[in-house]
C-alpha positions as a printed Julia matrix, in Angstrom:
205×3 Matrix{Float64}:
  -9.79  -19.99   -2.65
  -8.67  -16.4    -3.04
  -5.1   -15.7    -4.1
  -2.98  -12.87   -2.8
   0.72  -12.08   -2.8
   2.82  -11.13    0.23
   6.0    -9.31   -0.68
   9.03   -9.97    1.56
  11.86   -7.74    0.43
  12.35   -4.26   -1.0
  11.02   -3.17   -4.36
   9.98    0.28   -5.51
   8.57    2.27   -8.36
   9.67    5.89   -7.88
  10.04    9.23   -9.57
  13.53    8.08  -10.47
  13.92    4.49  -11.65
  14.58    2.2    -8.68
  15.19   -1.46   -8.06
  14.81   -4.06   -5.36
  15.95   -7.55   -4.54
  13.88  -10.17   -2.79
  11.07  -12.6    -3.33
   7.39  -12.89   -2.8
   5.17  -15.74   -1.75
   2.04  -16.84   -3.58
  -0.62  -18.97   -2.0
  -4.27  -19.34   -1.04
  -5.72  -16.66    1.23
  -7.93  -17.19    4.25
  -9.47  -13.99    5.65
  -7.68  -13.03    8.84
  -4.95  -15.62    8.41
  -2.91  -14.53    5.4
  -1.31  -16.89    2.92
  -2.28  -20.52    3.48
   0.91  -22.26    4.72
  -0.16  -25.43    2.96
  -0.6   -23.71   -0.4
   2.05  -23.96   -3.1
   4.85  -21.41   -2.83
   7.24  -20.02   -5.37
  10.2   -17.66   -5.15
  10.54  -15.05   -7.84
  13.68  -12.89   -7.92
  13.24   -9.15   -8.33
  16.06   -7.64  -10.35
  17.24   -4.22  -11.47
  15.48   -2.52  -14.39
  16.84   -3.07  -17.85
  19.48   -0.55  -18.99
  17.84    2.57  -20.37
  14.52    1.98  -18.61
  12.44    5.11  -18.31
  11.9     6.8   -14.96
   9.24    4.99  -12.97
  10.01    1.62  -14.56
  11.54   -1.21  -12.54
  11.19   -4.88  -11.89
   8.56   -3.98   -9.31
   6.76   -1.94  -11.95
   6.7    -4.93  -14.26
   5.33   -7.14  -11.5
   2.66   -4.72  -10.31
   2.11   -2.54  -13.39
   2.33    0.37  -10.93
   3.92    2.63  -13.52
   0.54    2.76  -15.27
  -0.78    5.16  -12.59
   2.31    7.34  -12.18
   1.83   11.0   -13.17
  -1.89   10.44  -13.67
  -4.92   11.52  -11.65
  -5.4     9.04   -8.84
  -8.29    6.6    -9.31
 -11.4     7.47   -7.34
 -12.95    5.11   -4.8
 -15.66    4.91   -2.18
 -14.88    2.53    0.68
 -16.41    2.12    4.11
 -14.44    2.95    7.24
 -14.66    0.96   10.47
 -17.88    2.77   11.4
 -19.46    1.82    8.08
 -19.27    5.35    6.66
 -18.38    5.65    2.95
 -15.14    7.62    2.45
 -13.36    8.79   -0.69
 -10.11   10.59   -1.62
 -11.91   13.85   -2.39
 -12.27   14.21    1.39
  -8.53   14.89    1.63
  -8.21   17.14   -1.42
  -5.46   19.71   -1.01
  -3.32   17.45    1.17
  -0.47   15.16    0.22
  -2.2    11.78    0.42
  -0.35    8.59    1.37
  -2.56    5.59    0.56
  -1.27    2.43    2.23
  -2.72   -0.96    1.28
  -2.14   -3.54    4.0
  -3.51   -6.44    6.06
  -3.21   -7.36    9.74
  -1.65  -10.74    8.91
   1.12   -9.14    6.81
   4.23   -8.73    8.98
   5.94   -6.03    6.81
   2.64   -4.11    6.77
   2.45   -4.14   10.55
   6.08   -3.03   10.91
   5.67    0.07    8.74
   2.46    1.35   10.38
   4.33    3.16   13.23
   6.3     5.0    10.52
   3.05    6.13    8.91
   1.63    7.27   12.26
   4.81    9.25   12.93
   4.86   10.77    9.44
   1.39   12.27    9.8
   2.3    13.62   13.23
   5.5    15.3    12.01
   4.36   16.52    8.59
   1.32   18.83    8.66
  -0.28   18.72    5.23
   0.23   14.96    4.87
  -2.77   12.66    5.32
  -2.33    8.91    5.61
  -5.18    6.58    4.67
  -4.9     2.86    5.34
  -6.88    0.52    3.1
  -7.06   -2.98    4.55
  -7.54   -6.21    2.62
  -8.94   -7.79    5.72
 -12.01   -8.25    7.89
 -13.46   -5.36    9.87
 -13.11   -7.2    13.19
  -9.4    -7.93   12.63
  -8.68   -4.33   11.62
 -10.61   -2.87   14.56
  -8.7    -4.96   17.08
  -5.34   -4.13   15.53
  -6.1    -0.41   15.22
  -6.94   -0.26   18.92
  -3.8    -2.21   19.84
  -1.47    0.05   17.86
  -3.32    3.34   18.39
  -3.82    4.1    14.7
  -5.35    7.55   14.38
  -5.52    7.93   10.61
  -8.57    6.7     8.65
  -8.8     2.96    8.01
 -10.97    1.8     5.12
 -11.88   -1.7     3.98
 -11.18   -2.94    0.48
 -12.69   -6.25   -0.58
 -10.56   -9.33    0.04
  -9.6    -9.45   -3.63
  -7.99   -6.01   -3.33
 -10.08   -4.51   -6.13
  -9.23   -0.89   -5.24
  -5.55   -1.72   -4.89
  -5.54   -3.31   -8.34
  -7.07   -0.14   -9.79
  -4.05    1.68   -8.39
  -1.8    -0.46  -10.61
  -1.11   -3.4    -8.3
  -2.58   -6.08  -10.53
  -1.06   -9.13   -8.81
  -1.77   -8.19   -5.22
   1.62   -7.34   -3.69
   1.38   -5.99   -0.14
   2.3    -3.75    1.53
   1.69   -1.32   -1.3
   1.8     2.46   -0.9
   0.81    5.27   -3.25
   1.83    8.93   -2.75
  -0.59   11.46   -4.26
   0.24   15.15   -4.78
  -2.0    17.94   -3.55
  -3.52   18.2    -7.04
  -4.52   14.52   -7.02
  -1.77   13.24   -9.33
   0.09   10.04   -8.37
   3.74   10.92   -7.78
   5.37    7.84   -6.23
   4.53    4.18   -5.78
   6.18    1.65   -3.47
   5.63   -2.11   -3.74
   6.97   -3.62   -0.53
   7.78   -2.28    2.91
   8.73    1.38    3.27
  11.9     2.6     4.93
  11.64    5.65    7.21
  14.06    7.7     5.07
  12.15    7.1     1.84
   8.8     7.79    3.43
   9.9    11.13    4.87
  11.89   12.16    1.78
   9.03   11.6    -0.65
   6.4    13.2     1.59
   8.59   16.26    2.21
   9.23   16.7    -1.52
   5.49   16.77   -2.23
   4.59   19.32    0.45
């Protein structure tokens, strides 16, 4: 039984130290169905960073180890899109890249997708790439339903690519902002708010 974490709350790792409050649910994962409702659940509080924590460190950073990729060249990857074509981040070199890890069964993931669609429409120079921890058939149906125009790639169900981006325990949604030069500038563990999404993207343009 695979294990994945669904974050329900607000937690961030940012250019300035941030904090969140909430909990996340751990349980078995069934492709296309999300956390197994019969699996054991635990609630873990997310608190503010310790006094004097360096920029980019927070409770979310400790949970996901996201700070390990901040201010470093983004990890490379080659993942197939919904047509089966291998795609990689070098394809969008020179753009501000917003890499969003998600799944169709994740309610916060679904809620923030319209914000990502709107961001790319309003901010020329920003490219959004969705990387799904899901099955191709589920993603295809959802993409058609919501009218997602940005590229959708498929990670494996263990979230191997996501973990290489610092999310070692599998929190989703999980979003990474990459500067034009390929350096990771901002990481968000948990659902994005419209203001944060636009503010960070605008600062990187």
